[in-house]
Coordinates of C-alpha atoms in Angstrom, one line a residue:
X209 CA 86.1 119.7 79.2
X210 CA 89.6 118.4 79.3
X211 CA 91.2 121.1 76.9
X212 CA 88.1 123.8 76.7
X213 CA 88.9 126.2 74.2
X214 CA 87.4 128.7 76.4
X215 CA 85.9 128.7 79.6
X216 CA 82.2 129.6 79.5
X217 CA 80.8 129.0 82.7
X218 CA 83.1 128.3 86.0
X219 CA 80.9 125.3 87.5
X220 CA 82.1 123.3 84.1
X221 CA 85.4 124.7 83.9
X222 CA 87.8 127.7 84.5
X223 CA 91.3 128.2 83.9
X224 CA 92.8 128.4 87.1
X225 CA 91.0 124.9 88.4
X226 CA 91.9 123.6 84.8
X227 CA 95.4 124.3 85.2
X228 CA 95.6 122.7 89.3
X229 CA 93.9 119.6 88.0
X230 CA 96.7 118.9 85.4
X231 CA 99.1 119.5 87.7
X232 CA 98.1 117.4 90.6
X233 CA 97.3 114.6 87.6
X234 CA 100.7 114.7 87.1
X235 CA 101.7 114.6 91.0
X236 CA 99.7 112.0 91.7
X237 CA 99.8 109.7 88.8
X238 CA 96.7 109.9 87.1
X239 CA 93.5 111.5 86.5
X240 CA 92.6 114.4 88.9
X241 CA 89.1 115.7 89.8
X242 CA 88.9 118.6 92.5
X243 CA 86.0 119.1 94.8
X244 CA 85.0 121.9 97.2
X245 CA 86.5 119.8 99.9
X246 CA 87.6 116.1 101.1
X247 CA 84.3 115.0 102.2
X248 CA 82.7 116.3 99.0
X249 CA 85.2 114.3 97.3
X250 CA 84.1 111.1 99.2
X251 CA 80.8 111.7 98.6
X252 CA 81.4 112.1 94.7
X253 CA 83.3 108.8 94.9
X254 CA 80.3 107.0 96.6
X255 CA 78.1 108.7 93.5
X256 CA 80.8 106.9 91.0
X257 CA 80.7 103.5 92.2
X258 CA 77.4 102.9 93.6
X259 CA 78.0 100.6 96.0
X260 CA 75.4 98.2 97.8
X261 CA 77.9 97.5 100.5
X262 CA 81.0 99.6 101.9
X263 CA 83.8 98.1 103.6
X264 CA 85.7 100.2 106.2
X265 CA 87.1 100.4 109.5
X266 CA 87.8 103.2 111.8
X267 CA 89.4 106.3 110.2
X268 CA 88.0 109.6 109.7
X269 CA 84.7 110.1 111.4
X270 CA 83.3 112.6 109.0
X271 CA 83.4 110.0 106.1
X272 CA 81.1 107.6 108.0
X273 CA 78.6 110.6 108.2
X274 CA 78.8 110.9 104.3
X275 CA 77.8 107.5 103.8
X276 CA 75.2 108.2 106.3
X277 CA 74.3 110.9 103.7
X278 CA 74.6 108.8 100.6
X279 CA 72.2 106.4 102.4
X280 CA 69.4 109.0 102.2
X281 CA 69.9 108.9 98.3
X282 CA 69.3 105.6 97.7
X283 CA 66.1 103.5 97.6
X284 CA 67.9 100.1 98.8
X285 CA 69.4 99.9 102.1
X286 CA 73.1 100.6 101.8
X287 CA 75.3 98.1 104.3
X288 CA 78.2 99.3 106.2
X289 CA 80.9 96.3 106.3
X290 CA 84.3 95.8 108.2
X291 CA 87.2 95.8 106.2
X292 CA 87.9 92.0 106.8
X293 CA 84.4 90.7 106.2
X294 CA 83.5 88.8 103.1
X295 CA 83.1 90.8 100.2
X296 CA 80.8 90.3 97.2
X297 CA 80.4 91.9 93.9
X298 CA 79.8 95.4 93.4
X299 CA 81.4 95.9 97.2
X300 CA 83.2 99.0 97.8
X301 CA 86.1 98.5 100.1
X302 CA 87.6 102.3 101.6
X303 CA 90.9 102.1 103.1
X304 CA 92.4 105.1 104.9
X305 CA 96.0 104.5 105.3
X306 CA 98.0 105.6 107.2
X307 CA 94.7 106.0 109.3
X308 CA 93.5 109.2 111.1
X309 CA 94.3 109.7 113.9
X310 CA 97.2 107.3 114.7
X311 CA 99.1 107.6 111.5
X312 CA 99.4 103.5 111.2
X313 CA 99.4 101.8 107.7
X314 CA 97.1 99.2 106.4
X315 CA 98.1 96.9 103.8
X316 CA 96.7 98.4 100.2
X317 CA 97.9 95.0 98.2
X318 CA 95.9 92.7 100.6
X319 CA 92.9 94.7 100.1
X320 CA 93.3 95.4 96.7
X321 CA 93.7 91.5 96.2
X322 CA 90.7 91.0 98.3
X323 CA 88.2 93.1 96.6
X324 CA 89.2 92.7 93.1
X325 CA 89.0 88.9 93.8
X326 CA 85.0 89.5 94.9
X327 CA 84.1 91.8 91.9
X328 CA 84.5 95.0 93.5
X329 CA 86.3 98.4 93.5
X330 CA 88.7 100.0 96.0
X331 CA 89.3 103.8 97.3
X332 CA 92.2 104.6 99.0
X333 CA 92.4 107.8 101.1
X334 CA 96.0 108.6 101.3
X335 CA 95.8 112.1 102.8
X336 CA 97.9 111.2 105.2
X337 CA 100.5 110.0 102.9
X338 CA 101.0 111.9 99.7
X339 CA 103.7 111.3 96.9
X340 CA 106.5 110.8 97.3
X341 CA 105.6 108.9 100.2
X342 CA 103.3 106.5 99.1
X343 CA 101.8 105.3 95.7
X344 CA 98.2 103.5 95.9
X345 CA 98.0 103.0 92.4
X346 CA 101.4 100.9 92.6
X347 CA 99.8 98.8 95.4
X348 CA 96.2 98.1 93.2
X349 CA 94.0 101.4 93.8
X350 CA 91.0 101.8 91.6
X351 CA 90.7 105.4 93.0
X352 CA 92.7 107.8 95.6
X353 CA 91.2 110.6 97.3
X354 CA 93.0 113.2 98.9
X355 CA 91.5 116.2 101.4
X356 CA 93.5 118.8 99.6
X357 CA 93.1 121.0 102.8
X358 CA 95.8 118.9 104.6
X359 CA 99.1 118.3 103.0
X360 CA 98.8 119.3 99.5
X361 CA 97.3 122.6 100.5
X362 CA 99.9 122.7 103.7
X363 CA 99.0 126.0 104.7
X364 CA 95.9 125.4 106.6
X365 CA 93.9 128.7 104.5
X366 CA 91.9 126.5 101.8
X367 CA 89.2 123.6 101.4
X368 CA 89.3 121.3 98.7
X369 CA 89.3 117.8 97.7
X370 CA 90.7 115.5 94.9
X371 CA 89.6 112.3 93.1
X372 CA 92.2 110.6 91.0
X373 CA 91.4 107.6 88.5
X374 CA 93.2 105.6 86.2
X375 CA 91.4 106.5 83.0
X376 CA 90.0 109.5 81.0
X377 CA 86.6 107.9 80.7
X378 CA 86.4 107.8 84.4
X379 CA 87.8 111.3 84.8
X380 CA 85.1 112.8 82.0
X381 CA 82.0 110.7 84.1
X382 CA 83.6 112.2 87.5
X383 CA 83.6 115.7 85.9
X384 CA 80.5 115.3 84.3
X385 CA 78.6 114.4 87.9
X386 CA 80.6 117.5 89.6
X387 CA 78.9 119.7 87.3
X388 CA 75.5 118.7 88.7
X389 CA 76.1 118.0 91.9
X390 CA 77.4 121.5 92.1
X391 CA 80.2 120.7 94.4
X392 CA 83.3 122.1 92.7
X393 CA 86.0 123.9 94.0
X394 CA 86.3 127.5 94.2
X395 CA 88.6 129.6 91.9
X396 CA 90.6 131.2 94.9
X397 CA 90.9 127.9 96.6
X398 CA 92.1 126.6 93.3
X399 CA 94.7 129.4 93.2
X400 CA 95.8 128.8 96.8
X401 CA 96.3 125.1 96.0
X402 CA 98.5 126.0 92.8
X403 CA 100.5 128.2 95.0
X404 CA 101.1 125.4 97.6
X405 CA 102.1 122.7 95.1
X406 CA 105.0 124.9 93.9
X407 CA 106.1 124.1 97.7
X408 CA 105.0 121.0 98.0
X409 CA 107.6 118.5 97.3
X410 CA 110.0 120.5 99.9
X411 CA 107.2 120.4 102.8
X412 CA 106.2 117.0 102.8
X413 CA 109.5 115.2 102.5
X414 CA 111.0 118.0 105.6
X415 CA 107.7 117.2 107.6
X416 CA 108.4 113.6 107.4
X417 CA 111.8 113.3 108.3
X418 CA 111.1 115.9 111.6
X419 CA 107.7 113.9 112.2
X420 CA 110.0 110.5 112.2
X421 CA 112.6 112.0 114.5
X422 CA 110.2 113.1 117.0
X423 CA 108.6 109.6 117.0
X424 CA 111.7 107.9 118.0
X425 CA 112.1 110.2 120.6
X426 CA 109.0 110.1 121.9
X427 CA 109.5 106.4 121.9
X428 CA 112.4 106.4 124.2
X429 CA 110.1 108.3 126.6
X430 CA 107.5 105.8 126.3
X431 CA 110.0 103.0 127.3
X432 CA 110.6 104.8 130.6
X433 CA 109.0 103.1 133.6
X434 CA 107.3 104.8 136.4
X435 CA 109.1 106.1 139.0
X436 CA 112.3 107.0 137.1
X437 CA 112.5 109.6 134.2
X438 CA 113.9 110.1 130.6
X439 CA 115.4 113.3 129.2
X440 CA 113.8 114.7 132.3
X441 CA 110.3 113.6 131.4
X442 CA 108.5 111.6 134.4
X443 CA 108.3 107.7 133.2
X444 CA 104.5 106.5 133.0
X445 CA 103.5 109.6 131.8
X446 CA 103.3 108.6 128.2
X447 CA 101.9 105.3 127.8
X448 CA 102.3 104.7 124.0
X449 CA 103.4 106.2 120.3
X450 CA 101.3 105.1 117.6
X451 CA 102.6 105.8 114.3
X452 CA 103.5 103.4 110.6
X453 CA 107.2 103.8 111.5
X454 CA 106.7 101.7 115.0
X455 CA 104.9 98.9 113.2
X456 CA 106.6 95.6 112.5
X457 CA 105.8 93.2 109.9
X458 CA 102.5 91.6 110.5
X459 CA 101.5 87.8 110.4
X460 CA 100.3 88.1 107.0
X461 CA 103.9 89.5 105.9
X462 CA 102.8 93.2 105.4
X463 CA 105.9 95.7 105.9
X464 CA 104.9 99.1 106.2
X465 CA 108.1 100.6 105.1
X466 CA 107.6 98.8 101.5
X467 CA 104.4 100.4 101.0
X468 CA 105.5 103.9 102.7
X469 CA 108.4 103.9 100.0
X470 CA 109.5 107.7 100.5
X471 CA 109.3 108.2 103.7
X472 CA 107.2 107.7 106.8
X473 CA 103.9 110.0 107.5
X474 CA 104.4 113.5 109.4
X475 CA 101.4 112.5 111.6
X476 CA 101.0 110.6 114.3
X477 CA 99.5 109.9 118.0
X478 CA 100.3 109.4 121.6
X479 CA 98.3 107.8 124.8
X480 CA 98.9 109.6 127.9
X481 CA 98.2 107.6 131.5
X482 CA 94.9 109.6 132.0
X483 CA 92.5 111.5 130.2
X484 CA 93.3 114.5 132.4
X485 CA 96.9 114.7 131.1
X486 CA 95.6 114.4 127.7
X487 CA 93.2 117.2 128.2
X488 CA 95.9 119.7 129.4
X489 CA 99.1 118.5 127.0
X490 CA 98.0 120.5 124.1
X491 CA 97.7 123.8 126.3
X492 CA 101.4 123.4 127.4
X493 CA 102.5 123.9 124.4
X494 CA 104.3 126.8 122.7
X495 CA 105.2 125.7 119.5
X496 CA 102.4 123.7 118.5
X497 CA 99.1 125.2 118.1
X498 CA 96.4 123.2 119.9
X499 CA 93.9 122.7 116.8
X500 CA 92.1 120.3 114.7
X501 CA 93.2 119.6 111.0
X502 CA 96.5 118.7 109.8
X503 CA 99.2 118.5 107.1
X504 CA 100.0 122.5 107.4
X505 CA 103.4 124.3 107.9
X506 CA 102.6 125.0 111.5
X507 CA 102.7 121.9 113.9
X508 CA 99.2 121.0 115.8
X509 CA 98.5 119.1 118.6
X510 CA 94.6 118.4 119.5
X511 CA 92.9 116.3 122.0
X512 CA 91.2 114.2 119.7
X513 CA 88.1 113.1 121.7
X514 CA 87.0 116.8 121.5
X515 CA 86.5 116.8 118.1
X516 CA 85.5 112.5 117.8
X517 CA 83.2 111.4 120.7
X518 CA 84.5 108.0 119.9
X519 CA 88.1 108.3 120.2
X520 CA 90.4 106.9 123.1
X521 CA 90.1 109.6 126.0
X522 CA 93.7 109.5 126.6
X523 CA 95.2 110.1 122.8
X524 CA 96.8 113.0 121.4
X525 CA 97.4 113.9 117.5
X526 CA 100.4 115.7 116.3
X527 CA 100.6 116.9 113.1
X528 CA 104.4 118.3 112.4
X529 CA 105.2 121.2 110.4
X530 CA 108.0 123.1 109.3
X531 CA 109.2 124.0 112.6
X532 CA 112.8 122.9 113.5
X533 CA 113.3 119.3 114.9
X534 CA 115.0 120.7 118.4
X535 CA 112.5 123.3 119.0
X536 CA 109.8 120.9 118.5
X537 CA 111.4 118.2 120.7
X538 CA 112.1 120.9 123.3
X539 CA 108.5 122.1 123.0
X540 CA 107.0 118.9 124.1
X541 CA 109.7 118.0 126.7
X542 CA 108.6 121.3 128.7
X543 CA 105.1 120.6 127.9
X544 CA 105.3 116.6 129.4
X545 CA 107.6 118.1 131.9
X546 CA 104.6 120.6 133.0
X547 CA 101.7 118.0 132.7
X548 CA 101.6 116.6 136.2
X549 CA 101.7 120.0 137.7
X550 CA 99.0 121.6 135.7
X551 CA 95.6 121.6 135.7
X552 CA 93.4 121.0 132.8
X553 CA 92.3 124.4 131.0
X554 CA 89.6 123.2 129.2

């Protein structure tokens, strides 16, 4: 399966997906297996590790539902615990970092040490921080997941997921499971992903730099009190900006800048003063497209509670694409200026 003399059946292997997995393995520093979606790769990880308990907190709501589906396949009860609960042998610690939707970082090394002391395994969902931004294997991850739909694909035109493991034995086991679960990526999606990887290193760094600059500007807007303004934006409208670059060293000594060694993620969130403003803002932008998903070349803006009812109703998630920084800044500026004078268009 690793180097087939010929491809006899595409559910086993086919030339384009084999090639893209080889390249992904090089990019992601391990042995890569591709799947039909990010959630398909998450389910494959659960089947592979067979946990009795999964430690997880927040993050992408879709994976919490994947755990519920996995529970249906097991005779025994599968418990879901918090990341900071006590771990037991056989537990699976699932750390999404940076976390959806805020783009804030969690301490991979801390959770790796904690779960390994207990005799469990650590999966890191690094979708929001692909290389060269973050390298989870360096910090103790046993398996890395990426929704390749996002930054690896980068053009909002494919669905795919990736699991990356450290050993060939694990890689072969995952490939064997995939063959009979039938959740492989299609050949067209593999070709699109292969195309995307040609510009991957350029896209990620550009998106990171632009997003970081926008976050710093928005942080200045946030600091403006009510009955004043900053850069023409009414004070008090923007309540908070959430992003890894704004985190400070925590009480355990975790410094996000050391974990995010290649730059900050290109997705972040802002909190507005009321849900009404949050609902309206995405429909007042011109460059930012009001849509879900993230990681593509086009900048997106989303009222997150519309997709995830558990989310803060004042939260807006922003995914920065490849447009010019000044254009994106001007777009957010005019949208925030108009926000108080526009009714929600939802």
